[in-house]
Coordinates of N, CA and C in Angstrom, one line a residue:
M16 N 0.8 -1.2 0.0 CA 0.0 0.0 0.0 C 0.9 1.2 0.0
L17 N 0.5 2.2 -0.8 CA 1.3 3.4 -0.9 C 1.3 4.3 0.3
N18 N 2.5 4.6 0.8 CA 2.6 5.5 2.0 C 2.8 6.9 1.5
K19 N 1.7 7.7 1.4 CA 1.7 9.0 0.8 C 2.7 9.9 1.5
K20 N 2.7 9.9 2.8 CA 3.6 10.9 3.5 C 5.1 10.6 3.3
Q21 N 5.4 9.3 3.3 CA 6.8 8.9 3.1 C 7.2 9.2 1.7
L22 N 6.4 9.0 0.7 CA 6.7 9.3 -0.7 C 6.9 10.8 -0.8
L23 N 6.0 11.6 -0.2 CA 6.2 13.1 -0.3 C 7.5 13.5 0.3
A24 N 7.8 13.0 1.5 CA 9.0 13.4 2.2 C 10.3 13.1 1.5
E25 N 10.2 12.0 0.6 CA 11.4 11.6 -0.1 C 11.4 12.2 -1.6
S26 N 10.4 12.9 -2.0 CA 10.3 13.4 -3.3 C 11.1 14.6 -3.5
I27 N 11.5 14.9 -4.8 CA 12.3 16.1 -5.0 C 11.5 17.4 -4.8
L28 N 10.2 17.3 -4.9 CA 9.4 18.5 -4.7 C 9.1 18.9 -3.3
F29 N 9.0 17.9 -2.4 CA 8.5 18.2 -1.0 C 9.6 17.8 0.0
K30 N 10.7 17.3 -0.4 CA 11.8 16.9 0.5 C 12.2 18.1 1.4
G31 N 12.3 18.0 2.7 CA 12.8 19.0 3.6 C 11.7 19.8 4.2
L32 N 10.4 19.6 3.8 CA 9.3 20.4 4.4 C 9.0 19.8 5.7
S33 N 8.3 20.6 6.6 CA 8.0 20.2 7.9 C 7.0 19.1 7.9
P34 N 7.0 18.2 9.0 CA 6.0 17.1 9.1 C 4.6 17.6 9.0
S35 N 4.3 18.7 9.6 CA 2.9 19.2 9.7 C 2.5 19.6 8.2
L36 N 3.4 20.2 7.5 CA 3.1 20.6 6.1 C 2.9 19.4 5.2
L37 N 3.7 18.4 5.4 CA 3.6 17.1 4.7 C 2.3 16.5 5.0
D38 N 1.8 16.6 6.2 CA 0.5 16.1 6.6 C -0.6 16.7 5.7
Q39 N -0.5 18.1 5.6 CA -1.5 18.8 4.8 C -1.5 18.4 3.4
I40 N -0.3 18.3 2.8 CA -0.1 17.9 1.4 C -0.7 16.5 1.2
A41 N -0.4 15.6 2.1 CA -0.8 14.2 2.0 C -2.3 14.1 2.1
E42 N -2.9 15.0 2.9 CA -4.4 15.0 3.0 C -5.0 15.5 1.7
L43 N -4.3 16.4 1.0 CA -4.8 17.0 -0.2 C -4.8 16.0 -1.4
A44 N -3.7 15.2 -1.3 CA -3.5 14.3 -2.5 C -4.4 13.1 -2.4
S45 N -4.8 12.6 -3.6 CA -5.6 11.4 -3.8 C -4.8 10.4 -4.7
A46 N -4.9 9.1 -4.4 CA -4.2 8.1 -5.1 C -5.1 7.6 -6.3
K47 N -4.4 7.5 -7.5 CA -5.1 7.0 -8.6 C -4.3 5.9 -9.3
K48 N -4.9 4.8 -9.6 CA -4.2 3.7 -10.2 C -4.4 3.6 -11.7
F49 N -3.4 3.3 -12.4 CA -3.4 3.2 -13.9 C -2.8 1.9 -14.3
H50 N -3.5 1.3 -15.3 CA -2.9 0.1 -15.9 C -1.8 0.4 -16.9
Q51 N -1.0 -0.6 -17.2 CA 0.1 -0.3 -18.2 C -0.6 0.1 -19.5
G52 N -0.1 1.1 -20.1 CA -0.6 1.6 -21.4 C -1.9 2.5 -21.2
E53 N -2.3 2.8 -20.0 CA -3.5 3.6 -19.8 C -3.1 5.1 -19.8
S54 N -3.9 5.9 -20.5 CA -3.6 7.3 -20.6 C -4.0 8.0 -19.3
I55 N -3.2 9.0 -18.9 CA -3.4 9.8 -17.7 C -4.1 11.1 -18.1
F56 N -3.5 11.7 -19.1 CA -4.2 12.9 -19.7 C -3.7 13.1 -21.1
F57 N -4.4 13.8 -21.9 CA -4.1 14.1 -23.3 C -3.7 15.5 -23.5
E58 N -2.9 15.8 -24.5 CA -2.6 17.2 -24.9 C -3.9 17.9 -25.2
G59 N -4.0 19.1 -24.6 CA -5.2 19.9 -24.7 C -6.3 19.7 -23.6
D60 N -6.1 18.7 -22.8 CA -7.1 18.5 -21.7 C -6.9 19.6 -20.7
K61 N -8.0 20.0 -20.0 CA -8.0 21.0 -19.0 C -7.1 20.5 -17.8
A62 N -6.2 21.4 -17.3 CA -5.4 21.0 -16.2 C -6.1 21.3 -14.9
T63 N -6.8 20.3 -14.4 CA -7.5 20.5 -13.1 C -6.6 20.2 -11.9
G64 N -5.4 19.7 -12.2 CA -4.4 19.4 -11.1 C -3.2 18.8 -11.7
F65 N -2.2 18.5 -10.8 CA -1.0 17.8 -11.3 C -0.8 16.5 -10.6
Y66 N 0.2 15.8 -11.0 CA 0.4 14.4 -10.5 C 1.8 14.2 -10.0
M67 N 2.0 13.2 -9.2 CA 3.3 12.7 -8.8 C 3.3 11.2 -8.9
V68 N 4.3 10.6 -9.4 CA 4.4 9.2 -9.5 C 4.6 8.6 -8.2
G69 N 3.8 7.7 -7.8 CA 3.9 7.0 -6.5 C 4.6 5.7 -6.7
Q70 N 4.1 4.9 -7.6 CA 4.7 3.6 -8.0 C 4.6 3.5 -9.5
G71 N 5.6 2.9 -10.2 CA 5.6 2.7 -11.6 C 6.3 3.9 -12.4
R72 N 5.9 4.0 -13.6 CA 6.6 5.1 -14.4 C 5.6 5.6 -15.4
V73 N 5.8 6.9 -15.8 CA 4.9 7.5 -16.8 C 5.7 8.2 -17.9
K74 N 5.2 8.1 -19.1 CA 5.8 8.7 -20.3 C 5.1 10.0 -20.7
I75 N 5.8 11.0 -20.9 CA 5.3 12.3 -21.4 C 5.7 12.4 -22.8
Y76 N 4.8 12.6 -23.7 CA 5.1 12.6 -25.2 C 4.2 13.5 -26.0
K77 N 4.6 13.8 -27.2 CA 3.8 14.5 -28.2 C 3.7 13.7 -29.4
M78 N 2.7 13.9 -30.2 CA 2.5 13.2 -31.5 C 2.5 14.2 -32.6
S79 N 3.2 13.9 -33.7 CA 3.2 14.8 -34.8 C 2.0 14.5 -35.7
L80 N 1.7 15.3 -36.7 CA 0.5 15.1 -37.5 C 0.6 13.8 -38.3
D81 N 1.8 13.4 -38.6 CA 2.0 12.1 -39.4 C 2.1 10.9 -38.4
G82 N 1.8 11.1 -37.1 CA 1.7 10.0 -36.2 C 3.0 9.6 -35.6
K83 N 4.1 10.4 -35.7 CA 5.4 10.1 -35.1 C 5.4 10.5 -33.7
E84 N 5.9 9.7 -32.8 CA 5.9 10.0 -31.4 C 7.3 10.6 -31.0
Q85 N 7.2 11.6 -30.2 CA 8.5 12.2 -29.6 C 8.3 12.2 -28.1
I86 N 9.1 11.3 -27.4 CA 9.1 11.3 -26.0 C 9.8 12.5 -25.4
L87 N 9.2 13.2 -24.5 CA 9.8 14.3 -23.8 C 10.4 14.0 -22.5
H88 N 9.8 13.1 -21.7 CA 10.3 12.8 -20.4 C 9.8 11.4 -20.0
I89 N 10.5 10.7 -19.2 CA 10.1 9.5 -18.5 C 10.3 9.8 -17.0
F90 N 9.2 9.7 -16.2 CA 9.2 10.0 -14.8 C 8.9 8.7 -14.0
G91 N 9.7 8.7 -12.8 CA 9.5 7.5 -11.9 C 9.0 8.0 -10.5
P92 N 9.1 7.1 -9.6 CA 8.5 7.4 -8.2 C 9.1 8.7 -7.6
G93 N 8.3 9.5 -7.1 CA 8.7 10.8 -6.4 C 8.8 11.9 -7.3
E94 N 8.6 11.8 -8.6 CA 8.7 12.9 -9.6 C 7.3 13.4 -10.0
P95 N 7.2 14.7 -9.9 CA 5.9 15.3 -10.3 C 5.8 15.6 -11.8
F96 N 4.6 15.6 -12.3 CA 4.5 16.0 -13.7 C 3.1 16.7 -14.0
G97 N 3.1 17.4 -15.0 CA 1.8 18.2 -15.3 C 1.6 19.4 -14.4
E98 N 2.6 19.8 -13.8 CA 2.4 20.9 -12.8 C 2.5 22.3 -13.4
V99 N 3.2 22.5 -14.6 CA 3.3 23.8 -15.1 C 2.0 24.4 -15.6
P100 N 1.1 23.8 -16.3 CA -0.1 24.4 -16.7 C -1.1 24.6 -15.6
V101 N -0.9 23.9 -14.5 CA -1.8 24.1 -13.3 C -1.6 25.6 -12.8
F102 N -0.4 26.1 -12.8 CA -0.2 27.4 -12.3 C -0.3 28.5 -13.4
H103 N -0.2 28.0 -14.7 CA -0.4 29.0 -15.8 C -1.8 29.1 -16.2
G104 N -2.6 28.1 -15.9 CA -4.0 28.2 -16.2 C -4.3 27.7 -17.6
T105 N -3.3 27.0 -18.3 CA -3.5 26.6 -19.7 C -3.7 25.1 -19.7
P106 N -4.2 24.5 -20.8 CA -4.4 23.0 -20.9 C -3.0 22.3 -20.9
F107 N -3.0 21.0 -20.7 CA -1.8 20.2 -20.7 C -1.2 20.3 -22.1
P108 N 0.1 20.6 -22.2 CA 0.7 20.7 -23.5 C 1.2 19.4 -24.2
A109 N 1.1 18.3 -23.5 CA 1.5 17.0 -24.0 C 0.6 15.9 -23.5
N110 N 0.9 14.7 -23.9 CA 0.2 13.5 -23.4 C 1.0 12.8 -22.3
A111 N 0.3 12.1 -21.4 CA 0.9 11.3 -20.4 C 0.3 9.9 -20.4
I112 N 1.1 8.9 -20.3 CA 0.6 7.5 -20.3 C 1.4 6.7 -19.4
S113 N 0.8 5.8 -18.7 CA 1.5 4.9 -17.7 C 2.2 3.8 -18.5
I114 N 3.5 3.6 -18.4 CA 4.2 2.6 -19.2 C 4.3 1.3 -18.4
E115 N 3.8 1.3 -17.2 CA 3.7 0.0 -16.4 C 2.6 0.2 -15.4
P116 N 2.1 -0.8 -14.8 CA 1.1 -0.6 -13.7 C 1.6 0.4 -12.7
S117 N 0.8 1.4 -12.5 CA 1.3 2.6 -11.7 C 0.2 3.1 -10.7
T118 N 0.7 3.8 -9.7 CA -0.1 4.5 -8.8 C 0.4 6.0 -8.8
M119 N -0.5 6.9 -9.1 CA -0.2 8.3 -9.1 C -0.9 9.1 -8.0
L120 N -0.2 10.1 -7.4 CA -0.9 11.0 -6.5 C -1.4 12.2 -7.3
F121 N -2.6 12.6 -7.1 CA -3.2 13.7 -7.8 C -3.5 14.8 -6.9
F122 N -3.0 16.0 -7.2 CA -3.1 17.2 -6.4 C -4.1 18.2 -7.1
P123 N -5.3 18.5 -6.6 CA -6.2 19.4 -7.3 C -5.6 20.8 -7.3
R124 N -5.9 21.4 -8.4 CA -5.3 22.8 -8.7 C -5.6 23.8 -7.6
Q125 N -6.9 24.0 -7.3 CA -7.2 25.1 -6.4 C -6.8 24.8 -5.0
G126 N -6.9 23.6 -4.6 CA -6.5 23.3 -3.2 C -5.0 23.5 -3.0
F127 N -4.2 23.1 -4.1 CA -2.8 23.2 -4.0 C -2.3 24.7 -4.0
I128 N -3.0 25.5 -4.9 CA -2.7 26.9 -4.9 C -3.0 27.6 -3.6
D129 N -4.1 27.2 -3.0 CA -4.5 27.8 -1.7 C -3.4 27.5 -0.7
L130 N -2.8 26.2 -0.7 CA -1.8 25.8 0.2 C -0.5 26.6 -0.1
I131 N -0.2 26.9 -1.3 CA 1.0 27.6 -1.7 C 0.9 29.1 -1.2
N132 N -0.3 29.7 -1.3 CA -0.5 31.0 -0.9 C -0.3 31.2 0.6
S133 N -0.5 30.2 1.4 CA -0.3 30.3 2.8 C 1.1 29.7 3.3
T134 N 1.9 29.2 2.3 CA 3.1 28.5 2.7 C 4.2 28.9 1.8
P135 N 5.0 29.9 2.0 CA 6.1 30.4 1.1 C 7.1 29.3 0.9
S136 N 7.4 28.4 1.9 CA 8.4 27.4 1.7 C 8.0 26.4 0.6
L137 N 6.7 26.2 0.4 CA 6.2 25.3 -0.6 C 6.4 25.9 -2.0
A138 N 6.2 27.2 -2.1 CA 6.4 27.9 -3.3 C 7.8 27.9 -3.8
L139 N 8.8 28.0 -2.8 CA 10.2 27.9 -3.1 C 10.6 26.6 -3.7
S140 N 10.0 25.5 -3.1 CA 10.2 24.2 -3.5 C 9.8 24.0 -5.0
M141 N 8.6 24.5 -5.3 CA 8.0 24.4 -6.6 C 8.9 25.2 -7.6
L142 N 9.4 26.4 -7.2 CA 10.3 27.1 -8.1 C 11.6 26.3 -8.4
A143 N 12.1 25.7 -7.4 CA 13.4 24.9 -7.6 C 13.2 23.8 -8.5
V144 N 12.1 23.1 -8.4 CA 11.8 21.9 -9.3 C 11.6 22.4 -10.7
L145 N 10.8 23.5 -10.9 CA 10.5 24.0 -12.2 C 11.8 24.5 -12.9
S146 N 12.6 25.1 -12.1 CA 13.9 25.6 -12.7 C 14.8 24.4 -13.2
M147 N 14.8 23.4 -12.4 CA 15.6 22.2 -12.7 C 15.0 21.5 -14.0
R148 N 13.6 21.5 -14.1 CA 13.0 21.0 -15.3 C 13.3 21.8 -16.5
L149 N 13.4 23.1 -16.4 CA 13.6 24.0 -17.5 C 15.1 23.8 -18.0
R150 N 16.0 23.6 -17.1 CA 17.4 23.3 -17.5 C 17.5 22.0 -18.2
R151 N 16.8 21.0 -17.7 CA 16.8 19.7 -18.3 C 16.2 19.7 -19.7
F152 N 15.1 20.4 -19.8 CA 14.4 20.5 -21.1 C 15.2 21.3 -22.1
A153 N 15.9 22.3 -21.7 CA 16.7 23.1 -22.5 C 17.9 22.2 -23.1
A154 N 18.5 21.4 -22.2 CA 19.5 20.5 -22.6 C 19.0 19.5 -23.6
Q155 N 17.8 19.0 -23.4 CA 17.2 18.1 -24.4 C 17.0 18.7 -25.8
I156 N 16.5 19.9 -25.8 CA 16.3 20.7 -27.0 C 17.6 20.9 -27.7
E157 N 18.6 21.3 -27.0 CA 20.0 21.5 -27.5 C 20.5 20.2 -28.2
S158 N 20.3 19.1 -27.4 CA 20.8 17.8 -27.9 C 20.1 17.4 -29.2
L159 N 18.8 17.6 -29.3 CA 18.0 17.2 -30.4 C 18.3 18.1 -31.6
S160 N 18.6 19.4 -31.3 CA 18.8 20.3 -32.4 C 20.2 20.4 -33.0
L161 N 21.2 20.2 -32.1 CA 22.6 20.5 -32.5 C 23.5 19.3 -32.5
K162 N 23.1 18.2 -31.9 CA 24.0 17.0 -31.8 C 23.5 15.9 -32.7
E163 N 24.5 15.2 -33.2 CA 24.2 14.0 -34.0 C 23.7 12.9 -33.0
V164 N 23.1 11.9 -33.6 CA 22.5 10.8 -32.7 C 23.5 10.1 -31.8
P165 N 24.7 9.8 -32.3 CA 25.7 9.2 -31.4 C 26.0 10.1 -30.2
A166 N 26.1 11.4 -30.4 CA 26.3 12.3 -29.2 C 25.1 12.4 -28.3
R167 N 23.9 12.3 -28.9 CA 22.7 12.2 -28.0 C 22.7 11.0 -27.1
L168 N 23.1 9.9 -27.7 CA 23.1 8.6 -26.9 C 24.2 8.7 -25.8
A169 N 25.3 9.3 -26.2 CA 26.4 9.4 -25.2 C 25.9 10.3 -24.1
A170 N 25.3 11.4 -24.4 CA 24.8 12.4 -23.4 C 23.7 11.7 -22.5
H171 N 22.9 10.8 -23.1 CA 21.9 10.1 -22.3 C 22.5 9.2 -21.3
L172 N 23.6 8.5 -21.8 CA 24.3 7.5 -20.9 C 24.9 8.2 -19.8
I173 N 25.5 9.4 -20.0 CA 26.1 10.2 -19.0 C 25.1 10.7 -18.0
Y174 N 23.9 11.1 -18.5 CA 22.8 11.5 -17.7 C 22.4 10.3 -16.7
L175 N 22.4 9.1 -17.3 CA 22.0 7.9 -16.5 C 23.0 7.7 -15.4
T176 N 24.3 7.9 -15.7 CA 25.3 7.7 -14.6 C 25.1 8.7 -13.5
E177 N 24.6 9.9 -13.7 CA 24.3 10.8 -12.7 C 23.1 10.4 -11.9
E178 N 22.1 9.9 -12.6 CA 20.8 9.4 -12.0 C 21.1 8.2 -11.1
Q179 N 21.9 7.3 -11.6 CA 22.1 6.0 -11.0 C 23.4 6.0 -10.1
K180 N 24.1 7.1 -10.1 CA 25.3 7.2 -9.3 C 26.3 6.1 -9.6
N181 N 26.6 5.8 -10.9 CA 27.5 4.8 -11.2 C 28.1 5.2 -12.6
T182 N 29.4 5.4 -12.6 CA 30.1 5.8 -13.8 C 30.7 4.7 -14.6
T183 N 30.5 3.4 -14.2 CA 31.0 2.3 -14.9 C 29.9 1.4 -15.6
Q184 N 28.7 1.5 -15.1 CA 27.6 0.7 -15.6 C 26.3 1.4 -15.3
V185 N 25.4 1.4 -16.3 CA 24.0 1.9 -16.1 C 23.0 0.9 -16.6
T186 N 21.8 1.1 -16.2 CA 20.7 0.2 -16.6 C 19.7 1.0 -17.4
L187 N 19.4 0.7 -18.6 CA 18.3 1.4 -19.3 C 17.0 1.2 -18.7
D188 N 16.3 2.2 -18.4 CA 15.0 2.1 -17.6 C 13.8 2.1 -18.5
I189 N 14.0 2.2 -19.9 CA 13.0 2.1 -20.8 C 13.4 1.2 -22.0
P190 N 12.5 0.6 -22.7 CA 12.9 -0.3 -23.9 C 13.6 0.6 -24.9
K191 N 14.4 -0.1 -25.7 CA 15.2 0.6 -26.7 C 14.4 1.4 -27.7
G192 N 13.2 0.8 -28.0 CA 12.3 1.5 -28.9 C 11.9 2.9 -28.4
Q193 N 11.6 2.9 -27.1 CA 11.2 4.2 -26.5 C 12.4 5.1 -26.3
L194 N 13.6 4.5 -26.1 CA 14.8 5.3 -26.0 C 15.1 6.0 -27.3
A195 N 14.8 5.3 -28.4 CA 15.0 5.9 -29.8 C 14.1 7.1 -29.9
S196 N 12.9 7.0 -29.5 CA 11.9 8.1 -29.6 C 12.4 9.3 -28.7
L197 N 12.9 9.0 -27.5 CA 13.4 10.0 -26.6 C 14.6 10.7 -27.3
L198 N 15.4 10.0 -28.0 CA 16.6 10.6 -28.6 C 16.3 11.2 -30.0
G199 N 15.0 11.1 -30.5 CA 14.7 11.6 -31.8 C 15.2 10.9 -32.9
T200 N 15.3 9.5 -32.9 CA 15.8 8.7 -34.0 C 14.9 7.5 -34.1
S201 N 15.3 6.6 -35.0 CA 14.6 5.4 -35.2 C 15.3 4.2 -34.5
P202 N 14.5 3.2 -34.1 CA 15.1 2.0 -33.4 C 16.3 1.4 -34.2
E203 N 16.1 1.4 -35.6 CA 17.2 0.8 -36.4 C 18.5 1.6 -36.3
T204 N 18.3 2.9 -36.4 CA 19.5 3.8 -36.3 C 20.2 3.6 -34.9
L205 N 19.3 3.6 -33.9 CA 19.9 3.4 -32.5 C 20.6 2.1 -32.4
S206 N 20.1 1.1 -32.9 CA 20.7 -0.2 -32.9 C 22.1 -0.2 -33.5
R207 N 22.2 0.5 -34.7 CA 23.5 0.6 -35.4 C 24.5 1.4 -34.6
I208 N 24.0 2.4 -33.9 CA 24.9 3.2 -33.1 C 25.4 2.4 -31.9
F209 N 24.5 1.7 -31.2 CA 25.0 0.8 -30.1 C 26.1 -0.2 -30.6
S210 N 25.9 -0.7 -31.8 CA 26.9 -1.7 -32.4 C 28.2 -1.0 -32.7
K211 N 28.1 0.3 -33.2 CA 29.3 1.0 -33.6 C 30.1 1.4 -32.3
M212 N 29.4 1.8 -31.3 CA 30.0 2.2 -30.0 C 30.7 1.0 -29.4
T213 N 30.0 -0.2 -29.5 CA 30.6 -1.4 -29.0 C 31.9 -1.8 -29.7
K214 N 31.9 -1.7 -31.1 CA 33.0 -2.0 -31.8 C 34.2 -1.1 -31.5
E215 N 33.8 0.2 -31.2 CA 34.9 1.2 -30.9 C 35.4 1.0 -29.5
G216 N 34.8 0.1 -28.7 CA 35.3 -0.1 -27.4 C 34.8 0.9 -26.3
L217 N 33.8 1.7 -26.7 CA 33.3 2.7 -25.8 C 32.3 2.1 -24.7
I218 N 31.5 1.1 -25.2 CA 30.6 0.5 -24.3 C 30.5 -1.0 -24.5
R219 N 29.9 -1.7 -23.6 CA 29.6 -3.2 -23.7 C 28.1 -3.3 -23.3
V220 N 27.3 -3.9 -24.2 CA 25.9 -4.0 -24.0 C 25.5 -5.4 -23.5
K221 N 24.9 -5.5 -22.4 CA 24.4 -6.8 -21.9 C 22.9 -6.6 -21.5
G222 N 22.1 -6.8 -22.6 CA 20.6 -6.6 -22.3 C 20.3 -5.1 -22.0
K223 N 19.7 -4.9 -20.9 CA 19.5 -3.5 -20.4 C 20.7 -2.9 -19.8
R224 N 21.7 -3.6 -19.4 CA 22.8 -3.1 -18.8 C 23.9 -2.6 -19.8
I225 N 24.4 -1.4 -19.6 CA 25.4 -0.9 -20.5 C 26.7 -0.6 -19.6
E226 N 27.7 -1.3 -20.0 CA 29.0 -1.0 -19.3 C 29.7 0.2 -20.1
L227 N 30.1 1.2 -19.3 CA 30.8 2.3 -19.9 C 32.3 2.1 -19.8
L228 N 32.9 1.7 -20.9 CA 34.3 1.3 -20.9 C 35.2 2.5 -21.1
Q229 N 34.7 3.6 -21.7 CA 35.5 4.8 -21.8 C 34.6 6.0 -21.4
Y230 N 34.4 6.2 -20.1 CA 33.5 7.2 -19.6 C 34.0 8.6 -20.1
D231 N 35.2 8.9 -20.0 CA 35.7 10.3 -20.4 C 35.5 10.6 -21.9
T232 N 35.6 9.6 -22.7 CA 35.4 9.8 -24.1 C 33.9 10.1 -24.4
L233 N 33.0 9.3 -23.7 CA 31.6 9.6 -23.9 C 31.2 11.0 -23.3
L234 N 31.9 11.4 -22.3 CA 31.6 12.7 -21.7 C 32.0 13.8 -22.7
E235 N 33.0 13.6 -23.5 CA 33.4 14.6 -24.4 C 32.6 14.7 -25.7
K236 N 31.8 13.7 -26.0 CA 31.0 13.7 -27.2 C 30.0 14.8 -27.3

């Protein structure tokens, strides 16, 4: 069973807040379960609140007019999503789907705004997370716009080393087909790049595990 208060206390958004404030936030949040492949919201839906992953993972993505998918983010436990339009008053700008059986915490817009108005420390936490998201999104746009696919893959592997705190080996947290979408390429191209990096002695692929044999070289790509 999901422990809401513990999840909130360990999340990037609410970590460090007082126990009494965490109690208020936990009371405001409601748990919602989603099956694998079930949509959470669609682009253009009214943003009546935002979410935090409790268990499982969620994919944020957009679809082009010709049906091509571009993954923007993959979020796991403790990570909020859909929060920007809640404060801006605009609809959701992308789609969200659960990529495995998941439980999400839902925070209603007005109730959360009321809590922010009475709690400056909560507003500062929100600003910190949104600033971090903006930097991450800017780096993704730069990568997709200016870097070739091998450099995008190298940058993603370096990002995983930071997330997983391991500079010698990382574990892919999404299927390679979804990774290709995240990097703005095709599965076939990604497979060729993995093979090329393996032949160059940069990495060693063992299923979902990737050994980084030349970390500094990948860092410079």
